[in-house]
Amino acid sequence: MMSASSLLIRHAQILLPSGEFILGDVEIRSGKIVRVGDLLTPPENATTLIDATGLTLLPGVIDPQVHFREPGLEHKEDLFTASCACVRGGVTSFLEMPNTRPLTTTQAALDDKLKRASEKCLANYGFFVGATAENLPDLLSATPTPGIKIFMGSMHGDLLVDEESALDPIFATGERLIAVHAEDQTRIRDRRSQFTGISDPAVHSQIQDNQAALNATQLALKLSKKYQRRLHILHMSTAEEAELLRREKPVWVTAEVTPQHLLLNINDYEKLGSLLQMNPPIRSPHDNEVLWQALRDGVIDFIATDHAPHTLAEKAQPYPNSPSGMPGVETSLALMLTQAKQGRCTVAQVANWMSAAVAKAYQIPNKGLIEPGYDADLVLVDLENDHPVQREDIVTKCGWSPFEGWNLTGWAQITIVGGQVAYDRGTLNTNVRGQALQFGS
């Protein structure tokens, strides 16, 4: 007899940890995968049966970089609306950044976010602690957290830590993972003065140019090597950074790339204007291709969205008053699976980049694979049929996507968080609650 929290998924194309697919069933009990097999015999009294005929079962996406705006900026997004958007997109876990109001720079602020998430989030959650020039004790003690976030650029106020003299003691002290937003603030400041008075948002990619990104990544890599400190480079955007890592990446360094830096480029400013504006900026078609190759070769380890929503009214302000950032959790999996369908990568690679590799990098136990003993964070996707990105379908509070009009395959049909169906073919189960993620040392 199965427990009250039991679930049986039948007739799915299941991605195994080996990267192979089988047609079979998955049995889930008390939030864990207990059996994976070729057409299992259904246990008696199964609480829920899901007929997955024609669908592909993948590990739920772990999005390792999002900005969900709560507390303090809930007019753009909040933990509930963002987690609804997550499960609609097949994202079952997320790691959220500290630039909220108040900043997540203390144990008290971290505890507040964890409490809010426990009450509101349909997906599993973790929160970075933000570095300032003054909070080294908090960076050593705040828990649980996936790591320390350092804004080396594209930030103002206490979270901007851009001088090597301030960065060095953070790298020198402790063992916790450091994740960096790598842009050279001094260069950005100098270049901004050169482009004063230009209201075309395309100039954003010139002001915060490839060299600004490369300078900061070089500095972070230098400090990481100096102390052999675990380093993760967020949203890598340039060919130069990818080639630097291809030459000089130590085994303790990882890097990520966003779908927008793979799929959008400066030619899209003409159509999208400030909707395309983000930090680090969208780059050239050449950067797209080099980043793709680095991802396929393992130089870049995984994918994040940098989901950073703003309202359309905010985005409509003339540059440079328009804010940087765009939403992404609803579209990321379908975007990448569409690329797999087009032959740019494989479905198994997408699942690794968006699930298993993230769990490995952040030492999140029992996530990212479909095998007995692992948490039942899963997504059933339709790889056969296409559907466009439409504004009326969007769940995120900001209500728009830079990919509107793109025809995508691989949309999430059913998203399962901890053995609970959180999303089912257009319907959200807002009673589902995710759990706080745990992280290895």
Coordinates of N, CA, C and O in Angstrom, one line a residue, residues 282-417:
I282 N 23.7 42.5 -23.1 CA 23.7 41.6 -24.2 C 24.8 41.9 -25.2 O 25.2 43.1 -25.3
R283 N 25.4 40.9 -25.8 CA 26.7 41.1 -26.6 C 26.4 40.9 -28.0 O 25.3 40.9 -28.5
S284 N 27.5 40.6 -28.8 CA 27.4 40.4 -30.2 C 27.1 39.0 -30.6 O 27.2 38.1 -29.8
P285 N 26.7 38.7 -31.9 CA 26.6 37.4 -32.3 C 27.8 36.5 -32.1 O 27.7 35.3 -31.9
H286 N 29.0 37.1 -32.3 CA 30.2 36.4 -32.0 C 30.3 35.9 -30.6 O 30.7 34.7 -30.4
D287 N 29.9 36.7 -29.7 CA 29.9 36.3 -28.3 C 29.0 35.1 -28.1 O 29.3 34.2 -27.3
N288 N 27.8 35.2 -28.7 CA 26.8 34.1 -28.6 C 27.5 32.8 -29.0 O 27.4 31.8 -28.2
E289 N 28.2 32.8 -30.1 CA 28.7 31.5 -30.6 C 29.8 31.0 -29.7 O 29.9 29.8 -29.5
V290 N 30.7 31.9 -29.2 CA 31.8 31.4 -28.4 C 31.3 30.9 -27.1 O 31.7 29.9 -26.5
L291 N 30.2 31.6 -26.5 CA 29.6 31.1 -25.3 C 29.0 29.7 -25.5 O 29.1 28.8 -24.6
W292 N 28.3 29.5 -26.6 CA 27.7 28.2 -26.9 C 28.8 27.1 -26.9 O 28.6 26.1 -26.3
Q293 N 29.9 27.4 -27.6 CA 30.9 26.4 -27.7 C 31.5 26.1 -26.3 O 31.8 25.0 -25.9
A294 N 31.7 27.2 -25.5 CA 32.3 27.0 -24.1 C 31.3 26.1 -23.3 O 31.8 25.3 -22.5
L295 N 30.0 26.4 -23.5 CA 29.0 25.6 -22.7 C 29.1 24.1 -23.1 O 29.1 23.2 -22.3
R296 N 29.1 23.9 -24.4 CA 29.2 22.5 -24.9 C 30.5 21.8 -24.5 O 30.5 20.6 -24.2
D297 N 31.6 22.5 -24.4 CA 32.9 21.9 -24.0 C 33.1 21.8 -22.5 O 34.1 21.2 -22.1
G298 N 32.2 22.3 -21.7 CA 32.3 22.2 -20.3 C 33.1 23.3 -19.7 O 33.4 23.3 -18.4
V299 N 33.6 24.3 -20.5 CA 34.3 25.5 -19.9 C 33.3 26.3 -19.0 O 33.6 26.8 -18.0
I300 N 32.0 26.4 -19.5 CA 30.9 26.9 -18.8 C 30.1 25.7 -18.2 O 29.8 24.8 -19.0
D301 N 29.8 25.8 -17.0 CA 29.3 24.6 -16.3 C 27.8 24.4 -16.3 O 27.3 23.3 -16.4
F302 N 27.0 25.5 -16.2 CA 25.6 25.4 -16.2 C 24.9 26.7 -16.6 O 25.6 27.7 -17.0
I303 N 23.6 26.7 -16.5 CA 22.7 27.8 -17.0 C 21.9 28.3 -15.8 O 21.4 27.6 -14.9
A304 N 21.8 29.7 -15.8 CA 20.9 30.4 -14.8 C 20.2 31.4 -15.6 O 20.6 31.8 -16.7
T305 N 19.1 31.9 -15.1 CA 18.3 32.9 -15.8 C 18.7 34.4 -15.5 O 18.4 35.2 -16.3
D306 N 19.2 34.6 -14.2 CA 19.3 36.0 -13.7 C 17.9 36.7 -13.9 O 17.8 37.9 -14.2
H307 N 16.8 36.0 -13.6 CA 15.5 36.5 -13.6 C 15.5 37.8 -12.7 O 15.7 37.7 -11.5
A308 N 15.3 38.9 -13.3 CA 15.3 40.2 -12.7 C 14.3 41.1 -13.2 O 14.6 42.0 -14.0
P309 N 13.0 41.0 -12.8 CA 11.9 41.7 -13.4 C 11.8 43.1 -13.0 O 12.1 43.5 -11.9
H310 N 11.3 43.9 -14.0 CA 10.9 45.3 -13.7 C 9.6 45.5 -14.4 O 9.2 44.8 -15.4
T311 N 8.8 46.4 -14.0 CA 7.5 46.7 -14.6 C 7.7 47.3 -16.0 O 8.8 47.9 -16.3
L312 N 6.7 47.2 -16.9 CA 6.8 47.8 -18.2 C 6.9 49.3 -18.1 O 7.6 50.0 -18.9
A313 N 6.3 49.9 -17.1 CA 6.4 51.4 -16.9 C 7.8 51.8 -16.6 O 8.3 52.8 -17.1
E314 N 8.4 51.0 -15.7 CA 9.8 51.3 -15.4 C 10.7 51.1 -16.6 O 11.6 52.0 -16.9
K315 N 10.5 50.1 -17.4 CA 11.3 49.8 -18.6 C 11.1 50.9 -19.6 O 11.9 51.1 -20.5
A316 N 9.9 51.6 -19.6 CA 9.6 52.6 -20.6 C 10.3 53.9 -20.4 O 10.3 54.8 -21.3
Q317 N 11.0 54.1 -19.3 CA 11.7 55.3 -19.0 C 12.9 55.4 -20.0 O 13.5 54.4 -20.4
P318 N 13.2 56.6 -20.4 CA 14.3 56.8 -21.4 C 15.6 56.4 -20.7 O 15.9 56.6 -19.6
Y319 N 16.5 55.7 -21.5 CA 17.8 55.4 -21.1 C 18.6 56.6 -20.7 O 18.5 57.6 -21.4
P320 N 19.4 56.7 -19.6 CA 19.8 55.6 -18.8 C 18.9 55.4 -17.5 O 19.3 54.7 -16.6
N321 N 17.7 56.0 -17.5 CA 16.8 55.8 -16.3 C 16.1 54.5 -16.3 O 15.6 54.1 -15.3
S322 N 16.0 53.8 -17.5 CA 15.4 52.5 -17.6 C 16.3 51.5 -16.8 O 17.5 51.5 -16.9
P323 N 15.6 50.7 -16.0 CA 16.4 49.7 -15.2 C 16.9 48.5 -16.0 O 16.3 48.1 -17.0
S324 N 17.9 47.9 -15.5 CA 18.5 46.7 -16.2 C 17.9 45.4 -15.5 O 17.8 45.3 -14.3
G325 N 17.6 44.5 -16.4 CA 17.1 43.2 -15.9 C 15.8 42.8 -16.7 O 15.1 43.6 -17.2
M326 N 15.6 41.5 -16.8 CA 14.5 40.9 -17.5 C 14.1 39.6 -16.8 O 14.9 39.0 -16.1
P327 N 12.8 39.2 -17.0 CA 12.3 37.9 -16.4 C 12.9 36.7 -17.2 O 13.3 36.9 -18.3
G328 N 12.8 35.5 -16.6 CA 13.4 34.4 -17.3 C 12.9 33.0 -16.9 O 13.1 32.1 -17.6
V329 N 12.4 32.9 -15.6 CA 12.2 31.5 -15.1 C 11.1 30.7 -15.9 O 11.2 29.5 -16.0
E330 N 10.2 31.4 -16.5 CA 9.1 30.7 -17.2 C 9.5 30.2 -18.6 O 9.0 29.2 -19.0
T331 N 10.5 30.8 -19.2 CA 10.9 30.4 -20.5 C 12.2 29.7 -20.7 O 12.5 29.1 -21.7
S332 N 13.0 29.6 -19.6 CA 14.4 29.1 -19.8 C 14.4 27.7 -20.2 O 15.2 27.3 -21.2
L333 N 13.7 26.8 -19.6 CA 13.7 25.4 -20.0 C 13.2 25.2 -21.4 O 13.9 24.5 -22.2
A334 N 12.1 25.8 -21.8 CA 11.6 25.6 -23.1 C 12.5 26.2 -24.2 O 12.7 25.7 -25.3
L335 N 13.2 27.4 -23.9 CA 14.2 27.9 -24.8 C 15.3 26.9 -25.0 O 15.7 26.7 -26.2
M336 N 15.8 26.3 -24.0 CA 17.0 25.4 -24.2 C 16.5 24.1 -24.8 O 17.3 23.6 -25.7
L337 N 15.4 23.6 -24.5 CA 14.9 22.4 -25.2 C 14.6 22.6 -26.7 O 14.8 21.7 -27.5
T338 N 14.2 23.8 -27.0 CA 14.0 24.2 -28.4 C 15.3 24.2 -29.1 O 15.5 23.7 -30.3
Q339 N 16.4 24.7 -28.4 CA 17.7 24.6 -29.0 C 18.2 23.2 -29.2 O 18.8 22.8 -30.2
A340 N 17.8 22.3 -28.3 CA 18.1 20.9 -28.5 C 17.4 20.3 -29.7 O 18.0 19.5 -30.5
K341 N 16.2 20.6 -29.8 CA 15.4 20.1 -31.0 C 16.0 20.6 -32.3 O 16.0 19.9 -33.3
Q342 N 16.6 21.8 -32.2 CA 17.2 22.4 -33.5 C 18.6 21.9 -33.7 O 19.3 22.2 -34.6
G343 N 19.1 21.0 -32.8 CA 20.4 20.4 -33.0 C 21.6 21.1 -32.4 O 22.7 20.6 -32.6
R344 N 21.4 22.1 -31.6 CA 22.5 22.8 -31.0 C 23.1 22.1 -29.8 O 24.2 22.4 -29.4
C345 N 22.3 21.2 -29.2 CA 22.8 20.5 -28.0 C 21.8 19.3 -27.9 O 20.9 19.1 -28.8
T346 N 21.9 18.5 -26.9 CA 21.0 17.4 -26.7 C 20.1 17.7 -25.5 O 20.4 18.5 -24.6
V347 N 19.0 17.0 -25.4 CA 18.1 17.1 -24.2 C 18.9 16.7 -22.9 O 18.7 17.4 -21.9
A348 N 19.7 15.7 -23.0 CA 20.4 15.3 -21.8 C 21.4 16.3 -21.4 O 21.6 16.6 -20.2
Q349 N 22.0 17.1 -22.3 CA 22.9 18.2 -22.0 C 22.1 19.3 -21.3 O 22.6 19.8 -20.3
V350 N 20.9 19.6 -21.8 CA 20.1 20.6 -21.2 C 19.8 20.3 -19.7 O 19.9 21.1 -18.8
A351 N 19.4 19.0 -19.5 CA 19.1 18.6 -18.2 C 20.3 18.7 -17.2 O 20.2 19.0 -16.1
N352 N 21.4 18.3 -17.8 CA 22.6 18.4 -16.9 C 22.9 19.9 -16.6 O 23.2 20.2 -15.4
W353 N 22.9 20.8 -17.6 CA 23.2 22.2 -17.4 C 22.2 22.9 -16.5 O 22.5 23.8 -15.8
M354 N 21.0 22.4 -16.4 CA 19.9 23.1 -15.7 C 19.5 22.4 -14.4 O 18.7 22.9 -13.7
S355 N 20.1 21.2 -14.1 CA 19.7 20.5 -12.9 C 21.0 19.8 -12.3 O 21.4 20.3 -11.3
A356 N 21.5 18.8 -12.8 CA 22.5 18.0 -12.2 C 23.8 18.8 -11.9 O 24.3 18.7 -10.8
A357 N 24.2 19.6 -12.9 CA 25.5 20.3 -12.7 C 25.3 21.4 -11.6 O 26.3 21.7 -10.9
V358 N 24.1 22.0 -11.5 CA 23.9 23.0 -10.5 C 23.9 22.3 -9.1 O 24.5 22.9 -8.2
A359 N 23.2 21.2 -9.0 CA 23.2 20.5 -7.7 C 24.6 20.1 -7.3 O 25.0 20.2 -6.1
K360 N 25.4 19.7 -8.2 CA 26.8 19.3 -7.9 C 27.6 20.5 -7.5 O 28.4 20.5 -6.5
A361 N 27.5 21.6 -8.2 CA 28.3 22.8 -7.9 C 28.0 23.4 -6.5 O 28.9 23.8 -5.8
Y362 N 26.7 23.4 -6.1 CA 26.3 23.9 -4.8 C 26.2 22.9 -3.8 O 25.7 23.2 -2.7
Q363 N 26.5 21.6 -4.1 CA 26.5 20.5 -3.1 C 25.1 20.4 -2.5 O 24.9 20.4 -1.3
I364 N 24.1 20.5 -3.4 CA 22.7 20.3 -2.9 C 22.3 18.8 -2.9 O 22.3 18.2 -4.0
P365 N 22.1 18.2 -1.8 CA 22.0 16.7 -1.8 C 20.6 16.3 -2.4 O 19.6 17.0 -2.3
N366 N 20.7 15.1 -3.1 CA 19.5 14.4 -3.6 C 18.6 15.3 -4.6 O 17.4 15.1 -4.7
K367 N 19.3 16.1 -5.4 CA 18.6 16.9 -6.4 C 19.3 16.7 -7.8 O 20.5 16.4 -7.8
G368 N 18.5 16.8 -8.8 CA 19.1 16.9 -10.2 C 19.2 15.6 -11.0 O 19.6 15.7 -12.2
L369 N 18.7 14.5 -10.4 CA 18.7 13.2 -11.2 C 17.4 12.5 -10.9 O 16.8 12.7 -9.9
I370 N 17.1 11.6 -11.8 CA 15.9 10.7 -11.6 C 16.4 9.3 -11.3 O 16.8 8.5 -12.2
E371 N 16.5 9.1 -10.0 CA 16.9 7.8 -9.5 C 16.4 7.6 -8.1 O 16.2 8.5 -7.4
P372 N 16.2 6.3 -7.7 CA 15.7 6.1 -6.3 C 16.6 6.7 -5.3 O 17.8 6.8 -5.4
G373 N 15.9 7.3 -4.3 CA 16.6 8.0 -3.2 C 16.6 9.5 -3.4 O 16.9 10.3 -2.5
Y374 N 16.5 9.9 -4.7 CA 16.5 11.4 -4.9 C 15.1 12.0 -4.7 O 14.1 11.4 -4.7
D375 N 15.2 13.3 -4.4 CA 13.9 14.0 -4.2 C 13.1 14.1 -5.5 O 13.6 14.2 -6.6
A376 N 11.8 14.0 -5.3 CA 10.9 14.0 -6.4 C 10.6 15.4 -6.9 O 9.4 15.9 -6.8
D377 N 11.6 16.0 -7.4 CA 11.5 17.4 -8.1 C 11.6 17.1 -9.6 O 12.7 16.9 -10.1
L378 N 10.5 17.1 -10.3 CA 10.5 16.6 -11.6 C 9.6 17.5 -12.5 O 8.8 18.2 -12.1
V379 N 9.9 17.4 -13.8 CA 9.0 18.1 -14.8 C 8.8 17.2 -16.0 O 9.7 16.5 -16.5
L380 N 7.5 17.1 -16.4 CA 7.1 16.5 -17.6 C 6.9 17.5 -18.7 O 6.2 18.5 -18.5
V381 N 7.7 17.3 -19.8 CA 7.7 18.3 -20.9 C 7.2 17.7 -22.2 O 7.3 16.5 -22.4
D382 N 6.7 18.5 -23.0 CA 6.2 18.1 -24.3 C 7.2 18.5 -25.4 O 7.3 19.7 -25.7
L383 N 7.9 17.5 -25.9 CA 9.0 17.8 -26.9 C 8.4 17.7 -28.3 O 9.2 17.9 -29.3
E384 N 7.2 17.4 -28.5 CA 6.6 17.2 -29.8 C 5.9 18.4 -30.4 O 5.8 18.6 -31.6
N385 N 5.3 19.2 -29.5 CA 4.4 20.3 -29.9 C 5.0 21.7 -29.6 O 5.7 21.8 -28.5
D386 N 4.8 22.7 -30.4 CA 5.3 24.0 -30.2 C 4.1 24.9 -29.6 O 3.0 24.7 -29.9
H387 N 4.5 25.9 -28.9 CA 3.6 26.9 -28.5 C 4.4 28.3 -28.3 O 5.5 28.3 -27.8
P388 N 3.8 29.4 -28.7 CA 4.5 30.6 -28.7 C 4.5 31.2 -27.3 O 3.6 30.9 -26.4
V389 N 5.5 32.0 -27.0 CA 5.5 32.8 -25.8 C 4.5 34.0 -26.0 O 4.7 34.8 -26.9
Q390 N 3.5 34.0 -25.1 CA 2.4 35.0 -25.3 C 2.3 35.7 -24.0 O 2.3 35.1 -22.9
R391 N 2.1 37.0 -24.1 CA 2.0 37.9 -22.9 C 0.9 37.4 -22.0 O 1.0 37.4 -20.8
E392 N -0.3 37.0 -22.6 CA -1.4 36.6 -21.8 C -1.2 35.3 -20.9 O -1.9 35.1 -20.0
D393 N -0.1 34.6 -21.3 CA 0.1 33.3 -20.5 C 1.1 33.6 -19.4 O 1.3 32.7 -18.5
I394 N 1.8 34.7 -19.4 CA 2.9 35.0 -18.5 C 2.4 35.1 -17.0 O 1.4 35.8 -16.7
V395 N 3.0 34.4 -16.1 CA 2.6 34.4 -14.7 C 3.4 35.4 -13.9 O 2.9 35.9 -12.9
T396 N 4.7 35.6 -14.2 CA 5.5 36.5 -13.4 C 4.8 37.9 -13.3 O 4.1 38.3 -14.3
K397 N 4.9 38.5 -12.2 CA 4.2 39.7 -11.9 C 4.4 40.9 -12.9 O 3.5 41.7 -13.2
C398 N 5.7 40.9 -13.4 CA 6.0 42.0 -14.4 C 5.2 41.9 -15.7 O 5.0 42.9 -16.4
G399 N 4.8 40.7 -16.1 CA 3.8 40.5 -17.1 C 4.4 40.6 -18.6 O 3.6 40.8 -19.5
W400 N 5.7 40.4 -18.7 CA 6.2 40.5 -20.1 C 7.5 39.5 -20.2 O 8.0 39.1 -19.2
S401 N 7.9 39.3 -21.4 CA 9.1 38.5 -21.6 C 9.8 39.0 -22.9 O 9.2 39.4 -23.8
P402 N 11.1 39.0 -22.9 CA 11.9 39.4 -24.1 C 11.7 38.4 -25.2 O 12.1 38.8 -26.4
F403 N 11.2 37.3 -24.9 CA 11.0 36.2 -25.9 C 9.6 36.1 -26.5 O 9.3 35.1 -27.1
E404 N 8.8 37.1 -26.2 CA 7.4 37.1 -26.7 C 7.4 36.9 -28.2 O 8.2 37.5 -29.0
G405 N 6.6 36.0 -28.7 CA 6.5 35.6 -30.1 C 7.4 34.5 -30.5 O 7.1 33.9 -31.6
W406 N 8.3 34.1 -29.7 CA 9.2 32.9 -30.0 C 8.3 31.7 -29.9 O 7.6 31.5 -28.9
N407 N 8.4 30.8 -30.9 CA 7.7 29.5 -30.9 C 8.6 28.5 -30.3 O 9.6 28.2 -30.8
L408 N 8.2 27.9 -29.1 CA 9.1 27.0 -28.4 C 8.4 25.7 -28.2 O 7.2 25.5 -28.1
T409 N 9.3 24.7 -28.1 CA 8.9 23.3 -27.7 C 9.5 23.1 -26.3 O 10.3 23.8 -25.8
G410 N 9.0 22.0 -25.7 CA 9.6 21.6 -24.4 C 8.9 22.3 -23.3 O 9.5 22.4 -22.2
W411 N 7.8 22.9 -23.4 CA 7.1 23.6 -22.3 C 6.7 22.6 -21.2 O 6.4 21.4 -21.5
A412 N 6.9 23.0 -20.0 CA 6.4 22.2 -18.9 C 4.9 21.9 -19.0 O 4.1 22.8 -19.2
Q413 N 4.6 20.7 -18.9 CA 3.2 20.3 -18.8 C 2.7 20.0 -17.3 O 1.7 20.4 -16.9
I414 N 3.6 19.3 -16.6 CA 3.3 19.0 -15.2 C 4.7 19.2 -14.4 O 5.7 18.7 -14.8
T415 N 4.6 20.0 -13.4 CA 5.8 20.2 -12.5 C 5.5 19.7 -11.2 O 4.5 20.0 -10.5
I416 N 6.4 18.9 -10.7 CA 6.3 18.2 -9.4 C 7.4 18.7 -8.4 O 8.6 18.6 -8.8
V417 N 7.0 19.2 -7.3 CA 7.9 19.6 -6.2 C 7.7 18.8 -5.0 O 6.7 18.8 -4.4

